[in-house]
Structures are given as C-alpha cells and as structure tokens.
CSV table of C-alpha atoms and ligand atoms in Angstrom, one decimal:
chain,number,residue,atom,x,y,z
A,5,MET,CA,0.4,63.0,-59.1
A,6,ASN,CA,3.5,64.7,-58.3
A,7,ALA,CA,7.1,64.0,-59.8
A,8,ARG,CA,7.5,62.0,-56.3
A,9,ASP,CA,4.8,60.0,-56.7
A,10,ASP,CA,4.9,59.1,-60.6
A,11,ALA,CA,8.5,58.3,-60.2
A,12,MET,CA,7.0,55.6,-57.3
A,13,ALA,CA,4.6,54.8,-60.0
A,14,GLU,CA,7.2,54.0,-62.6
A,15,ALA,CA,9.4,51.2,-59.8
A,16,GLU,CA,6.2,49.8,-59.6
A,17,ALA,CA,5.8,49.1,-62.7
A,18,PHE,CA,9.1,48.3,-63.4
A,19,ALA,CA,8.7,45.3,-60.4
A,20,THR,CA,6.5,43.4,-62.0
A,21,ILE,CA,9.1,42.7,-64.6
A,22,ILE,CA,11.7,40.8,-62.0
A,23,PRO,CA,11.2,36.9,-61.7
A,24,PRO,CA,10.0,35.7,-58.5
A,25,GLY,CA,12.8,34.6,-56.5
A,26,PHE,CA,15.6,36.9,-58.9
A,27,VAL,CA,18.3,37.8,-56.4
A,28,ILE,CA,18.5,42.3,-56.4
A,29,GLY,CA,22.2,43.1,-54.4
A,30,ALA,CA,25.0,45.8,-54.7
A,31,ALA,CA,27.9,45.2,-54.9
A,32,THR,CA,31.1,46.6,-53.1
A,33,ALA,CA,35.6,45.6,-52.7
A,34,ALA,CA,37.4,45.8,-50.4
A,35,PHE,CA,39.8,48.5,-51.2
A,36,GLN,CA,37.5,50.8,-52.5
A,37,VAL,CA,35.5,51.2,-49.8
A,38,GLU,CA,36.7,50.0,-46.5
A,39,GLY,CA,39.8,52.5,-45.8
A,40,GLY,CA,41.8,51.8,-42.5
A,41,VAL,CA,44.0,50.5,-44.5
A,42,HIS,CA,46.5,51.0,-41.1
A,43,ASP,CA,44.1,49.7,-38.6
A,44,GLY,CA,43.6,46.3,-37.2
A,45,GLY,CA,47.1,44.7,-38.2
A,46,ARG,CA,46.3,45.1,-42.0
A,47,GLU,CA,49.5,45.6,-44.3
A,48,LEU,CA,49.4,46.7,-47.5
A,49,SER,CA,48.5,45.4,-51.0
A,50,VAL,CA,49.6,46.4,-54.5
A,51,TRP,CA,47.1,48.9,-54.6
A,52,ASP,CA,48.2,50.6,-51.2
A,53,GLU,CA,51.8,51.1,-53.1
A,54,PHE,CA,50.5,52.4,-56.6
A,55,THR,CA,48.4,55.2,-54.8
A,56,HIS,CA,51.3,56.4,-53.2
A,57,GLN,CA,53.4,56.5,-55.9
A,58,SER,CA,53.1,60.2,-57.4
A,59,GLY,CA,51.2,60.3,-60.9
A,60,ARG,CA,49.7,57.0,-61.3
A,61,ILE,CA,46.0,58.6,-59.5
A,62,LEU,CA,43.9,61.0,-60.8
A,63,GLY,CA,44.0,63.9,-58.6
A,64,GLY,CA,46.6,62.1,-56.5
A,65,ALA,CA,44.1,60.6,-54.2
A,66,ASN,CA,44.4,57.5,-52.2
A,67,ALA,CA,41.7,55.1,-50.7
A,68,ASP,CA,43.3,55.5,-46.9
A,69,VAL,CA,40.4,56.7,-46.1
A,70,ALA,CA,37.8,55.9,-49.0
A,71,ALA,CA,34.4,55.6,-47.9
A,72,ASP,CA,35.7,54.7,-44.0
A,73,HIS,CA,33.7,51.5,-44.2
A,74,PHE,CA,36.0,49.7,-41.9
A,75,HIS,CA,34.9,51.8,-39.6
A,76,ARG,CA,30.9,52.3,-40.6
A,77,VAL,CA,29.9,48.8,-40.9
A,78,GLY,CA,27.2,49.1,-38.8
A,79,GLU,CA,25.9,52.2,-40.6
A,80,ASP,CA,26.5,50.7,-44.0
A,81,VAL,CA,24.6,47.2,-43.5
A,82,ALA,CA,21.8,49.3,-41.5
A,83,LEU,CA,21.4,51.3,-45.2
A,84,MET,CA,21.3,48.3,-47.4
A,85,ALA,CA,18.3,46.6,-44.8
A,86,ASP,CA,16.9,50.1,-45.4
A,87,LEU,CA,17.1,49.3,-49.2
A,88,GLY,CA,15.6,46.2,-49.2
A,89,ILE,CA,18.2,44.4,-51.2
A,90,ASP,CA,18.5,40.4,-51.3
A,91,SER,CA,22.4,39.7,-51.1
A,92,TYR,CA,25.1,42.4,-50.3
A,93,ARG,CA,28.6,41.8,-52.5
A,94,PHE,CA,32.5,42.5,-50.9
A,95,SER,CA,35.5,41.3,-50.7
A,96,PHE,CA,37.9,39.8,-47.7
A,97,GLY,CA,40.6,42.2,-48.0
A,98,TRP,CA,43.1,39.8,-48.3
A,99,PRO,CA,46.5,42.2,-46.9
A,100,ARG,CA,43.7,42.3,-43.5
A,101,LEU,CA,43.1,38.5,-43.6
A,102,GLN,CA,46.8,38.0,-44.2
A,103,PRO,CA,49.0,40.6,-43.9
A,104,GLY,CA,52.0,40.0,-45.7
A,105,GLY,CA,50.1,36.9,-47.9
A,106,SER,CA,51.7,33.8,-46.0
A,107,GLY,CA,50.9,32.5,-42.8
A,108,SER,CA,48.0,32.3,-40.5
A,109,LEU,CA,44.7,34.7,-40.3
A,110,ASN,CA,44.7,37.9,-38.1
A,111,ARG,CA,42.4,37.8,-35.7
A,112,GLU,CA,41.4,41.2,-36.1
A,113,GLY,CA,40.7,40.9,-40.0
A,114,ILE,CA,38.3,38.1,-38.9
A,115,ALA,CA,36.9,40.6,-36.3
A,116,PHE,CA,35.7,42.7,-39.0
A,117,TYR,CA,34.1,39.9,-41.5
A,118,ASP,CA,32.5,38.2,-38.7
A,119,ARG,CA,31.0,41.5,-37.4
A,120,LEU,CA,29.8,42.4,-41.3
A,121,LEU,CA,28.6,38.6,-42.1
A,122,ASP,CA,26.5,38.5,-38.8
A,123,GLU,CA,25.1,41.8,-39.4
A,124,LEU,CA,24.4,40.7,-42.7
A,125,LEU,CA,22.5,37.6,-41.9
A,126,ALA,CA,21.0,39.5,-38.9
A,127,ALA,CA,19.4,41.6,-41.0
A,128,GLY,CA,18.4,39.3,-43.8
A,129,ILE,CA,20.7,39.4,-46.4
A,130,SER,CA,22.5,37.3,-48.1
A,131,PRO,CA,25.7,37.7,-49.0
A,132,MET,CA,27.8,36.9,-51.8
A,133,ALA,CA,32.2,37.2,-51.1
A,134,THR,CA,34.5,37.7,-53.4
A,135,LEU,CA,38.2,36.6,-52.0
A,136,PHE,CA,40.0,38.9,-54.2
A,137,HIS,CA,39.1,42.3,-55.4
A,138,TRP,CA,42.6,43.4,-56.4
A,139,ASP,CA,44.6,44.0,-53.5
A,140,THR,CA,47.3,41.5,-53.5
A,141,PRO,CA,49.4,42.0,-50.8
A,142,VAL,CA,53.5,43.6,-51.7
A,143,GLU,CA,55.1,40.6,-49.8
A,144,LEU,CA,54.0,38.5,-52.7
A,145,ARG,CA,57.3,39.5,-55.0
A,146,GLY,CA,56.4,39.6,-58.8
A,147,SER,CA,53.1,39.6,-58.0
A,148,TRP,CA,50.6,37.3,-60.1
A,149,LEU,CA,53.5,37.1,-62.7
A,150,ASN,CA,54.8,35.2,-59.9
A,151,ARG,CA,53.3,31.3,-60.2
A,152,ASP,CA,54.0,30.7,-56.4
A,153,THR,CA,51.2,33.7,-55.8
A,154,ALA,CA,48.3,31.1,-57.0
A,155,GLY,CA,49.8,28.4,-54.5
A,156,ARG,CA,49.2,31.6,-52.1
A,157,PHE,CA,46.0,32.1,-53.4
A,158,GLY,CA,44.7,28.6,-52.8
A,159,ASP,CA,46.3,28.8,-49.2
A,160,TYR,CA,44.5,32.0,-47.7
A,161,ALA,CA,41.0,31.1,-49.9
A,162,TYR,CA,41.6,27.6,-47.6
A,163,GLN,CA,42.0,29.4,-44.0
A,164,VAL,CA,39.4,31.8,-44.9
A,165,GLY,CA,36.9,28.8,-46.1
A,166,GLU,CA,37.3,27.5,-43.1
A,167,VAL,CA,36.6,30.4,-41.1
A,168,PHE,CA,33.6,32.1,-42.7
A,169,GLY,CA,32.0,28.7,-44.6
A,170,ASP,CA,29.0,28.8,-42.5
A,171,ARG,CA,28.0,32.4,-43.0
A,172,VAL,CA,29.0,32.9,-47.2
A,173,ASP,CA,26.0,32.0,-49.0
A,174,ARG,CA,28.0,32.5,-52.6
A,175,TRP,CA,32.1,32.8,-52.9
A,176,VAL,CA,33.5,34.7,-56.0
A,177,THR,CA,37.2,33.5,-56.1
A,178,ILE,CA,38.7,36.7,-58.2
A,179,ASN,CA,36.8,39.5,-59.7
A,180,GLU,CA,37.9,40.3,-62.8
A,181,PRO,CA,41.3,38.9,-63.6
A,182,ALA,CA,41.7,40.0,-67.6
A,183,THR,CA,41.1,43.7,-65.8
A,184,VAL,CA,44.1,43.1,-63.6
A,185,MET,CA,46.2,41.3,-66.3
A,186,LEU,CA,45.3,44.1,-68.3
A,187,ASN,CA,45.5,47.0,-66.8
A,188,GLY,CA,47.5,45.8,-64.3
A,189,TYR,CA,50.8,44.4,-66.2
A,190,ALA,CA,49.7,44.5,-69.7
A,191,LEU,CA,49.1,48.9,-70.1
A,192,GLY,CA,49.9,50.3,-66.0
A,193,ILE,CA,47.3,51.8,-65.3
A,194,HIS,CA,46.4,49.8,-62.0
A,195,ALA,CA,48.3,48.1,-59.8
A,196,PRO,CA,50.7,47.2,-59.7
A,197,GLY,CA,51.4,49.3,-63.2
A,198,THR,CA,53.7,47.3,-65.5
A,199,THR,CA,53.2,48.1,-69.3
A,200,LEU,CA,54.7,44.5,-70.3
A,201,LEU,CA,51.9,44.9,-72.8
A,202,PHE,CA,51.8,40.8,-74.5
A,203,ASP,CA,54.4,39.7,-71.9
A,204,ALA,CA,51.6,40.6,-69.0
A,205,VAL,CA,49.9,37.1,-70.4
A,206,PRO,CA,51.2,34.8,-67.1
A,207,ALA,CA,49.5,37.5,-64.9
A,208,GLY,CA,45.9,36.2,-66.2
A,209,HIS,CA,47.3,32.7,-66.3
A,210,HIS,CA,48.7,32.8,-63.0
A,211,GLN,CA,45.8,34.6,-61.9
A,212,LEU,CA,43.4,31.8,-63.2
A,213,LEU,CA,45.8,29.2,-61.7
A,214,GLY,CA,44.7,30.7,-58.4
A,215,HIS,CA,41.0,30.5,-59.7
A,216,GLY,CA,41.2,26.6,-59.5
A,217,LEU,CA,43.6,25.8,-56.6
A,218,ALA,CA,41.1,28.4,-54.8
A,219,VAL,CA,37.9,26.6,-55.4
A,220,GLN,CA,40.0,23.3,-54.9
A,221,ALA,CA,40.5,25.1,-51.7
A,222,LEU,CA,36.9,26.3,-50.6
A,223,ARG,CA,35.7,22.5,-51.4
A,224,ALA,CA,38.2,21.0,-49.4
A,225,ALA,CA,37.2,23.9,-46.2
A,226,SER,CA,33.8,22.4,-46.9
A,227,VAL,CA,32.1,25.2,-46.7
A,228,ARG,CA,28.3,25.4,-47.5
A,229,GLY,CA,27.9,28.3,-49.7
A,230,GLU,CA,27.7,28.0,-54.0
A,231,ILE,CA,31.5,28.3,-55.8
A,232,GLY,CA,31.4,31.0,-58.6
A,233,VAL,CA,34.5,33.2,-60.8
A,234,THR,CA,33.5,36.8,-61.9
A,235,ASN,CA,34.7,38.1,-65.3
A,236,VAL,CA,34.1,40.6,-67.0
A,237,HIS,CA,32.6,40.1,-70.5
A,238,SER,CA,32.6,43.1,-73.1
A,239,PRO,CA,31.4,41.9,-76.4
A,240,VAL,CA,33.6,42.8,-79.6
A,241,SER,CA,33.0,43.5,-83.0
A,242,ALA,CA,35.2,44.9,-85.9
A,243,ALA,CA,34.9,48.8,-86.9
A,244,THR,CA,34.9,47.5,-90.4
A,245,SER,CA,35.0,43.9,-92.3
A,246,THR,CA,38.5,44.1,-92.9
A,247,ASP,CA,40.7,41.3,-92.5
A,248,GLU,CA,42.7,43.1,-90.3
A,249,ASP,CA,40.6,45.1,-88.4
A,250,GLU,CA,39.0,41.3,-87.6
A,251,ALA,CA,42.2,40.0,-86.8
A,252,TYR,CA,42.5,42.1,-84.0
A,253,ALA,CA,38.9,42.1,-82.9
A,254,ALA,CA,39.1,38.4,-82.5
A,255,LEU,CA,42.3,39.1,-80.5
A,256,PHE,CA,41.0,41.1,-77.9
A,257,ASP,CA,38.0,39.0,-78.0
A,258,ILE,CA,40.3,36.0,-76.6
A,259,VAL,CA,42.4,38.3,-74.1
A,260,HIS,CA,39.9,40.3,-72.7
A,261,ASN,CA,36.7,37.1,-72.9
A,262,ARG,CA,37.2,33.9,-74.3
A,263,MET,CA,41.2,33.5,-72.4
A,264,PHE,CA,39.1,33.5,-68.8
A,265,GLY,CA,35.7,32.3,-70.1
A,266,ASP,CA,36.9,29.3,-71.8
A,267,ALA,CA,39.7,28.2,-69.0
A,268,THR,CA,37.3,28.5,-66.4
A,269,LEU,CA,34.3,26.7,-68.4
A,270,LEU,CA,35.3,24.8,-71.3
A,271,GLY,CA,39.4,23.9,-69.9
A,272,ARG,CA,41.1,25.2,-72.4
A,273,TYR,CA,42.3,28.3,-74.1
A,274,PRO,CA,41.0,29.1,-77.3
A,275,THR,CA,42.9,28.4,-80.6
A,276,ILE,CA,45.0,30.7,-81.3
A,277,PRO,CA,45.7,32.2,-85.0
A,278,GLU,CA,48.6,31.8,-86.4
A,279,GLU,CA,49.7,35.2,-86.6
A,280,PHE,CA,49.4,36.0,-83.0
A,281,ALA,CA,50.9,32.5,-81.4
A,282,VAL,CA,54.5,34.0,-80.5
A,283,ALA,CA,52.7,37.3,-78.9
A,284,LEU,CA,49.9,34.6,-76.9
A,285,ARG,CA,52.6,31.8,-76.5
A,286,PRO,CA,51.9,31.0,-72.6
A,287,LEU,CA,48.4,30.4,-74.1
A,288,VAL,CA,49.7,28.0,-77.2
A,289,GLU,CA,52.3,26.4,-74.9
A,290,VAL,CA,49.4,25.7,-71.4
A,291,SER,CA,50.2,22.4,-70.0
A,292,PRO,CA,47.0,19.9,-69.4
A,293,GLU,CA,47.7,19.7,-65.5
A,294,ASP,CA,47.4,23.5,-65.4
A,295,LEU,CA,44.1,23.7,-67.8
A,296,ALA,CA,42.8,20.7,-65.2
A,297,ILE,CA,43.2,22.6,-62.1
A,298,ILE,CA,41.9,25.8,-63.5
A,299,HIS,CA,38.7,23.9,-65.1
A,300,GLN,CA,36.7,23.4,-61.4
A,301,PRO,CA,33.1,22.7,-61.8
A,302,LEU,CA,31.1,26.0,-61.0
A,303,ASP,CA,28.3,26.6,-59.5
A,304,PHE,CA,27.7,30.0,-60.8
A,305,TYR,CA,29.4,32.0,-63.2
A,306,GLY,CA,29.6,35.7,-62.4
A,307,LEU,CA,29.2,38.2,-65.5
A,308,ASN,CA,30.1,42.1,-65.1
A,309,TYR,CA,29.2,44.2,-67.6
A,310,TYR,CA,29.9,47.8,-68.6
A,311,PHE,CA,30.4,48.3,-72.0
A,312,PRO,CA,31.2,46.8,-75.1
A,313,THR,CA,34.5,47.2,-77.5
A,314,ARG,CA,34.6,48.4,-81.0
A,315,ILE,CA,38.1,47.7,-82.4
A,316,ALA,CA,40.2,49.1,-85.5
A,317,ALA,CA,43.9,48.2,-86.3
A,318,GLY,CA,46.6,50.8,-86.4
A,319,THR,CA,47.5,52.5,-83.7
A,320,GLY,CA,45.2,55.1,-82.0
A,321,SER,CA,44.6,57.2,-79.2
A,322,SER,CA,46.2,56.3,-75.8
A,323,SER,CA,42.9,57.1,-73.9
A,324,SER,CA,41.6,53.8,-72.3
A,325,PRO,CA,38.2,53.5,-70.9
A,326,ASP,CA,39.8,53.7,-67.5
A,327,GLY,CA,42.3,56.1,-67.8
A,328,GLU,CA,45.2,57.4,-69.8
A,329,ALA,CA,47.4,54.7,-71.0
A,330,PRO,CA,50.6,55.8,-73.4
A,331,ALA,CA,52.0,51.6,-73.1
A,332,LEU,CA,48.5,51.6,-75.8
A,333,SER,CA,49.8,53.7,-78.5
A,334,ALA,CA,52.1,50.8,-78.8
A,335,LEU,CA,50.0,48.6,-79.7
A,336,PRO,CA,48.6,47.3,-83.9
A,337,PHE,CA,45.0,47.9,-82.9
A,338,HIS,CA,42.6,50.4,-81.2
A,339,LEU,CA,39.7,51.2,-79.2
A,340,GLU,CA,37.0,53.0,-81.8
A,341,PRO,CA,34.1,55.0,-80.0
A,342,TRP,CA,30.4,54.6,-79.9
A,343,PRO,CA,29.3,57.6,-81.1
A,344,GLU,CA,25.9,55.9,-81.4
A,345,PHE,CA,25.8,55.4,-77.4
A,346,ALA,CA,25.5,58.1,-74.9
A,347,ARG,CA,27.6,58.4,-72.4
A,348,THR,CA,28.4,57.8,-68.7
A,349,GLY,CA,30.2,60.0,-67.0
A,350,PHE,CA,33.4,57.6,-67.5
A,351,GLY,CA,33.1,58.1,-70.9
A,352,TRP,CA,31.3,54.6,-71.7
A,353,PRO,CA,29.2,54.1,-74.5
A,354,ASN,CA,25.7,53.4,-71.8
A,355,ALA,CA,24.6,50.5,-74.1
A,356,PRO,CA,22.1,48.0,-72.4
A,357,GLU,CA,21.1,45.9,-75.4
A,358,PHE,CA,24.9,44.7,-75.4
A,359,LEU,CA,24.4,43.4,-71.8
A,360,GLY,CA,21.5,41.1,-73.6
A,361,VAL,CA,24.7,40.2,-76.3
A,362,ALA,CA,27.1,39.3,-73.7
A,363,LEU,CA,24.2,36.8,-72.0
A,364,ALA,CA,24.1,35.6,-75.9
A,365,GLU,CA,27.4,35.0,-76.3
A,366,LEU,CA,28.0,33.1,-73.0
A,367,ALA,CA,25.0,31.2,-74.2
A,368,SER,CA,26.8,30.2,-77.3
A,369,ARG,CA,30.5,29.9,-76.7
A,370,TYR,CA,29.3,27.4,-73.2
A,371,GLY,CA,26.3,25.2,-74.1
A,372,GLU,CA,26.2,23.1,-71.3
A,373,ALA,CA,28.8,24.4,-69.8
A,374,LEU,CA,27.7,27.4,-67.9
A,375,PRO,CA,26.3,27.0,-65.0
A,376,PRO,CA,24.0,29.6,-63.6
A,377,VAL,CA,24.8,33.5,-64.4
A,378,TYR,CA,24.8,36.1,-61.9
A,379,ILE,CA,25.4,39.5,-63.3
A,380,THR,CA,27.7,40.5,-60.3
A,381,GLU,CA,28.4,44.1,-61.4
A,382,GLY,CA,26.0,46.9,-63.1
A,383,GLY,CA,26.3,50.5,-63.0
A,384,VAL,CA,27.2,53.6,-64.0
A,385,SER,CA,29.2,57.1,-62.9
A,386,LEU,CA,27.4,59.7,-62.9
A,387,PRO,CA,28.6,64.0,-61.6
A,388,ASP,CA,26.3,64.8,-58.2
A,389,THR,CA,23.4,66.7,-59.4
A,390,VAL,CA,21.9,68.1,-55.5
A,391,LEU,CA,18.2,69.4,-55.6
A,392,LEU,CA,16.3,71.0,-53.1
A,393,ASP,CA,13.0,68.9,-53.1
A,394,ALA,CA,9.9,71.1,-53.8
A,395,ASP,CA,7.5,69.2,-51.4
A,396,THR,CA,10.2,69.0,-48.6
A,397,GLY,CA,12.7,71.3,-49.0
A,398,VAL,CA,15.4,68.6,-48.5
A,399,ALA,CA,18.2,69.1,-50.4
A,400,ARG,CA,18.6,65.2,-52.3
A,401,ILE,CA,21.1,63.7,-55.2
A,402,ALA,CA,19.3,63.6,-58.1
A,403,ASP,CA,19.6,60.9,-60.5
A,404,SER,CA,17.6,59.9,-62.7
A,405,ALA,CA,20.2,58.8,-65.5
A,406,ARG,CA,21.2,55.9,-63.2
A,407,ILE,CA,17.3,54.9,-62.3
A,408,ASP,CA,16.9,55.0,-66.4
A,409,TYR,CA,20.3,53.1,-66.6
A,410,LEU,CA,20.0,50.4,-64.2
A,411,SER,CA,16.1,49.5,-65.3
A,412,ALA,CA,17.5,49.6,-68.9
A,413,HIS,CA,20.3,47.0,-68.2
A,414,LEU,CA,17.7,45.1,-66.3
A,415,GLU,CA,15.4,45.0,-68.5
A,416,SER,CA,17.8,43.8,-71.6
A,417,ALA,CA,19.0,40.8,-69.0
A,418,LEU,CA,15.5,39.7,-68.4
A,419,SER,CA,14.3,39.7,-71.9
A,420,ALA,CA,17.1,38.4,-73.5
A,421,THR,CA,17.3,35.3,-70.8
A,422,ALA,CA,13.6,35.3,-71.5
A,423,PRO,CA,12.0,31.9,-73.3
A,424,GLY,CA,12.0,33.3,-77.0
A,425,GLY,CA,15.0,36.2,-75.8
A,426,ALA,CA,18.6,35.3,-77.4
A,427,ALA,CA,20.3,34.2,-74.7
A,428,SER,CA,17.6,32.1,-73.4
A,429,ALA,CA,19.4,29.1,-72.2
A,430,VAL,CA,20.9,31.7,-69.7
A,431,ASP,CA,19.5,30.5,-66.5
A,432,LEU,CA,20.3,33.9,-65.0
A,433,ARG,CA,19.7,34.1,-61.4
A,434,GLY,CA,20.5,37.6,-60.3
A,435,TYR,CA,21.6,41.7,-60.8
A,436,TYR,CA,24.2,43.1,-58.5
A,437,VAL,CA,24.5,46.5,-58.5
A,438,TRP,CA,27.8,48.1,-58.5
A,439,SER,CA,27.8,50.3,-56.3
A,440,LEU,CA,26.2,50.2,-52.5
A,441,LEU,CA,28.0,53.4,-52.1
A,442,ASP,CA,30.3,56.4,-54.1
A,443,ASN,CA,33.8,55.4,-53.5
A,444,PHE,CA,37.3,54.5,-54.7
A,445,GLU,CA,37.2,54.0,-58.6
A,446,TRP,CA,41.0,53.0,-58.9
A,447,ALA,CA,43.1,54.5,-61.3
A,448,ALA,CA,39.6,57.7,-61.4
A,449,GLY,CA,40.1,58.3,-57.3
A,450,TYR,CA,36.9,59.7,-56.5
A,451,SER,CA,36.4,61.2,-60.1
A,452,GLN,CA,33.8,58.6,-60.6
A,453,ARG,CA,31.0,58.2,-58.1
A,454,PHE,CA,28.6,54.6,-59.1
A,455,GLY,CA,26.9,54.6,-55.6
A,456,LEU,CA,23.0,54.2,-54.9
A,457,VAL,CA,24.1,56.2,-51.7
A,458,HIS,CA,26.1,59.3,-51.8
A,459,VAL,CA,29.7,59.6,-49.8
A,460,ASN,CA,30.4,63.3,-48.9
A,461,PHE,CA,34.0,62.4,-48.8
A,462,THR,CA,35.1,65.1,-46.9
A,463,THR,CA,32.8,64.3,-44.1
A,464,LEU,CA,32.2,60.8,-45.0
A,465,ASP,CA,28.5,61.7,-44.3
A,466,ARG,CA,26.3,59.0,-46.6
A,467,THR,CA,23.0,60.3,-48.1
A,468,PRO,CA,20.9,58.1,-50.3
A,469,LYS,CA,20.4,58.6,-53.6
A,470,GLN,CA,16.9,59.2,-55.7
A,471,SER,CA,17.9,56.1,-57.5
A,472,PHE,CA,18.2,54.5,-53.7
A,473,GLY,CA,15.0,55.2,-53.8
A,474,TRP,CA,13.8,54.2,-56.7
A,475,LEU,CA,15.0,51.0,-56.2
A,476,ARG,CA,13.9,50.5,-52.9
A,477,ARG,CA,10.1,50.6,-54.1
A,478,VAL,CA,11.2,47.7,-56.9
A,479,LEU,CA,12.1,45.9,-54.4
A,480,GLU,CA,9.3,46.2,-51.6
A,481,ALA,CA,6.6,46.2,-55.5
A,482,ARG,CA,8.2,42.7,-56.6
A,483,SER,CA,5.9,39.9,-55.8
B,23,FCB,C1,34.8,47.2,-62.3
B,23,FCB,C2,35.3,46.9,-61.1
B,23,FCB,C3,35.2,47.5,-60.3
B,23,FCB,C4,34.6,48.8,-60.3
B,23,FCB,C5,34.5,48.8,-61.4
B,23,FCB,C6,33.2,50.1,-61.3
B,23,FCB,O1,35.7,46.6,-62.9
B,23,FCB,O2,35.2,45.5,-60.7
B,23,FCB,O3,35.0,47.4,-59.0
B,23,FCB,O4,35.4,49.8,-60.6
B,23,FCB,O5,34.4,48.3,-62.8
C-alpha cells in the first residue's frame, strides 16, 4: 500500500468510532469569510471600523475581501457537497441583513442568504445559523455596553426568524459572548477595542440579555428549527494549590465559563467570592427579571473548545492566546503556559483530553439542566505545507497535523460521552470543524489558517487540503 492508501485505511478505521446519527459539520462566520463589505446594501460593523484602525490587526489586514464567500457561495456549497458534511454552520451578517441595526431587513441581504440556504438544502446539507458572530452594526452606539443593543438584537432575531424560519434546522443566538466581552471590551484586542478590564462585564450581561430576547423572538416568529447558544469553555486550573492561585483561577472560571453557562442554563450567576464582589458588581446585583429573560429553555447547547487555561497570581506577560494585549499586565493574575502540550500554529496548547474535561464539567455543573450538546467549533491553525503528490505530481496541501488534531479531539469527545465515560451524562449530538475555509482570523488577520480548504488570498482560489480528503473518506465510510 502507498501512503495515500494507508491514510484512507486509517480514515475508514476512524469512521467506526462515529455513532450512527452523529452530525459532522463545518463552520464559518460571516465577517471572516464573506468580504463584499460594501456590496448588496451592507453597512459597517464594529469589526469593519476596527480593522481599518491602524495597528489593530496583524499585518494591517482587513476583511473587505476575506475569502470572498459573498461572491463565491455557489463554489463553496459545491465544496461542502463534495466533502459530504451533514451540516454547515454559518452566521447571518447583522449589517448585511439589517444595515444600521434597526428597521426592516435589507432585500439584497435576504437574497444572499436565501441562495445559501436553498443551495444547502438542495445539496442535502442541514443549515445551522448563528444570529450574531461579532459583527455589531456601528450605528448601535455603545455597542454591547448599551443595554438597548439587547433589545435591538431581539428585534433583528424576530425578523430573521420570520424570513428564514422555514429553512434553518438549528439556530445559535450568540457565538462566544465571553470572547466578545473579554477580547473586545476588557482587553481591547478585538472590536470595539476598549480596555475596560472588569468594567467590561456589562457587555457580557447585555449579550446574555440579547440571547434571551432572541430566543423569545425566534419562538414568537414560530421558527421550525431548534434553538441554542454557543459558549466557549476552557477548563481552568490553578498553577499551584496556593490560595491566591486558586482564587484567581476561580475568578477566571467565572468570567470565561460560568457566568455564561450558569446564566443560560441555570438562570443565575455564579456565587461571587467576597474579594471580587466589587469588580463583578453587575453579576452580584443583577435583577431577577433579567435572569428570567436570559434563562430560556434551550433545545441544545453549543460548546466551542480550543484549549484549557492555567492561572497563576501576579502579573505576567501581556501576550494573550489571541494576540498582544498590553491591558493584561494590569491584572493581578496571568495565564501560564502548558509546556507539556505541543502547540498549534497559534501557539495554543494542543490538548484533546481537555475537550473530554470540558464536557465532563458541563455534565457535573449543569446536570439535568443541560440539553443535548453540539460541539459547534473545534479546529487548529497550521502553517501551509505545499507538497507534490508522489503519485500524481499534483501540488497538495499537506496538513496531517490537522487530521491528528481532529481525530484526537473527536475521539476524546466520543469516549468521554460514551457509557462509563467521565461525561456519559452528556447527550453529544455532533461536531463542527472550525473551519470550512481558511479565513480572516480576527486580530491575527490572515496569519492563522484553520481551513479544511486552503484559500489563496491573492487569487482567492480554493484547494482542498489533505484533511478534507481524510474527512470525506471518514464521512463516506461511517455506518
Ligand atoms: C473562536 C471563534 C471563531 C474562530 C476560532 C478560531 O473563538 O468563534 O470565529 O476565530 O475561535
């Protein structure tokens, strides 16, 4: 057997661990792939503004063109059909569908997503749509620091639900409100770029409120699909067992994980230790009415997992997992490295066993309150390696490290949730690879490639990577 046959045999063996009915998909987000930022009546989001400010994005990049998905949607759906995924997770661009963030929806924006949905359904691919993946319209002044944005989001959700409710199988209200609060408002490395540290907490609360209002709005619009939310969870541990390290690890767990999971699933914020009650006052003083809005019955819970976090007391370096963040050095704690794990292109620890831990934490924290779970994102950035195929002489993108990453993470998730596993109480329904395409990776610009499909950002040509061939074989071979 040659190397290619070996790889295909491995894919077939891997396929046997995938349970029948388990959904395998790929994910993208509007701002990261669409481009066409001035086309079809679209107006600007905070991310358009942010990317055009100097010094914000690595290499001075912006997403004006990105992967040009807006103009290549037909080609991209054909790639998905060729790959054979069960489901595609994408996001509706808020400034494309509702330019300015208020008023009725934009016909040309509707036409774009009509086409996407119709082509997906014709190809037998189930649509999972996110209502908000970070592209807040600039006109919503104060953005998520302003409570009114939650109401605006509810209004947008209702209208989007009315138009597309007949074709979307699964709705995600908000993607990773923790990242928006922490990177966008607290540390300033994502849009809108403020460095409010703990004063950013209202931006988290208002997104949660927006989530609750959006669930109510989608139900009022009688959408036929299931409704959930996507939170990013990073299992947190203290670097040592000193009281200080433990206390800051608990604090980080609250602002990164628990405040979002507890509010949406349990209808309360976590108990705030006395010493952090002032910093986290909005969580301590939250009104029961707000919590009741946030706490909506959900059909599923979306988990994004990338890496675990280790916390120690004392200031440390200003580099965050998502970029340089000088504001970090003003905090009394820091993130410690994970020397025991290999690192991804981004420098993130490659720690598949912690996906099982994240699922086990969901089971133990939320018990009966946890609905079925989809892993709505998981994936790895790697530098390009272009190889000439020995058999065919054709250039191909060799990313066997992505195959290893995806298979190890899927295996970790499936074994943790199998009978006898640490997360056996979790009803795990699917896994979405981040990402279908190489795309605009926020503060890292085009420097981090997560795609199953390579995108040449000059010609915009698409080339399926080796991992694409592997996944296609897995999907064909499973029972
Ligand atoms: C997640 C985001 C997604 C992508 C991946 C790498 O936090 O939801 O848009 O940037 O990280």
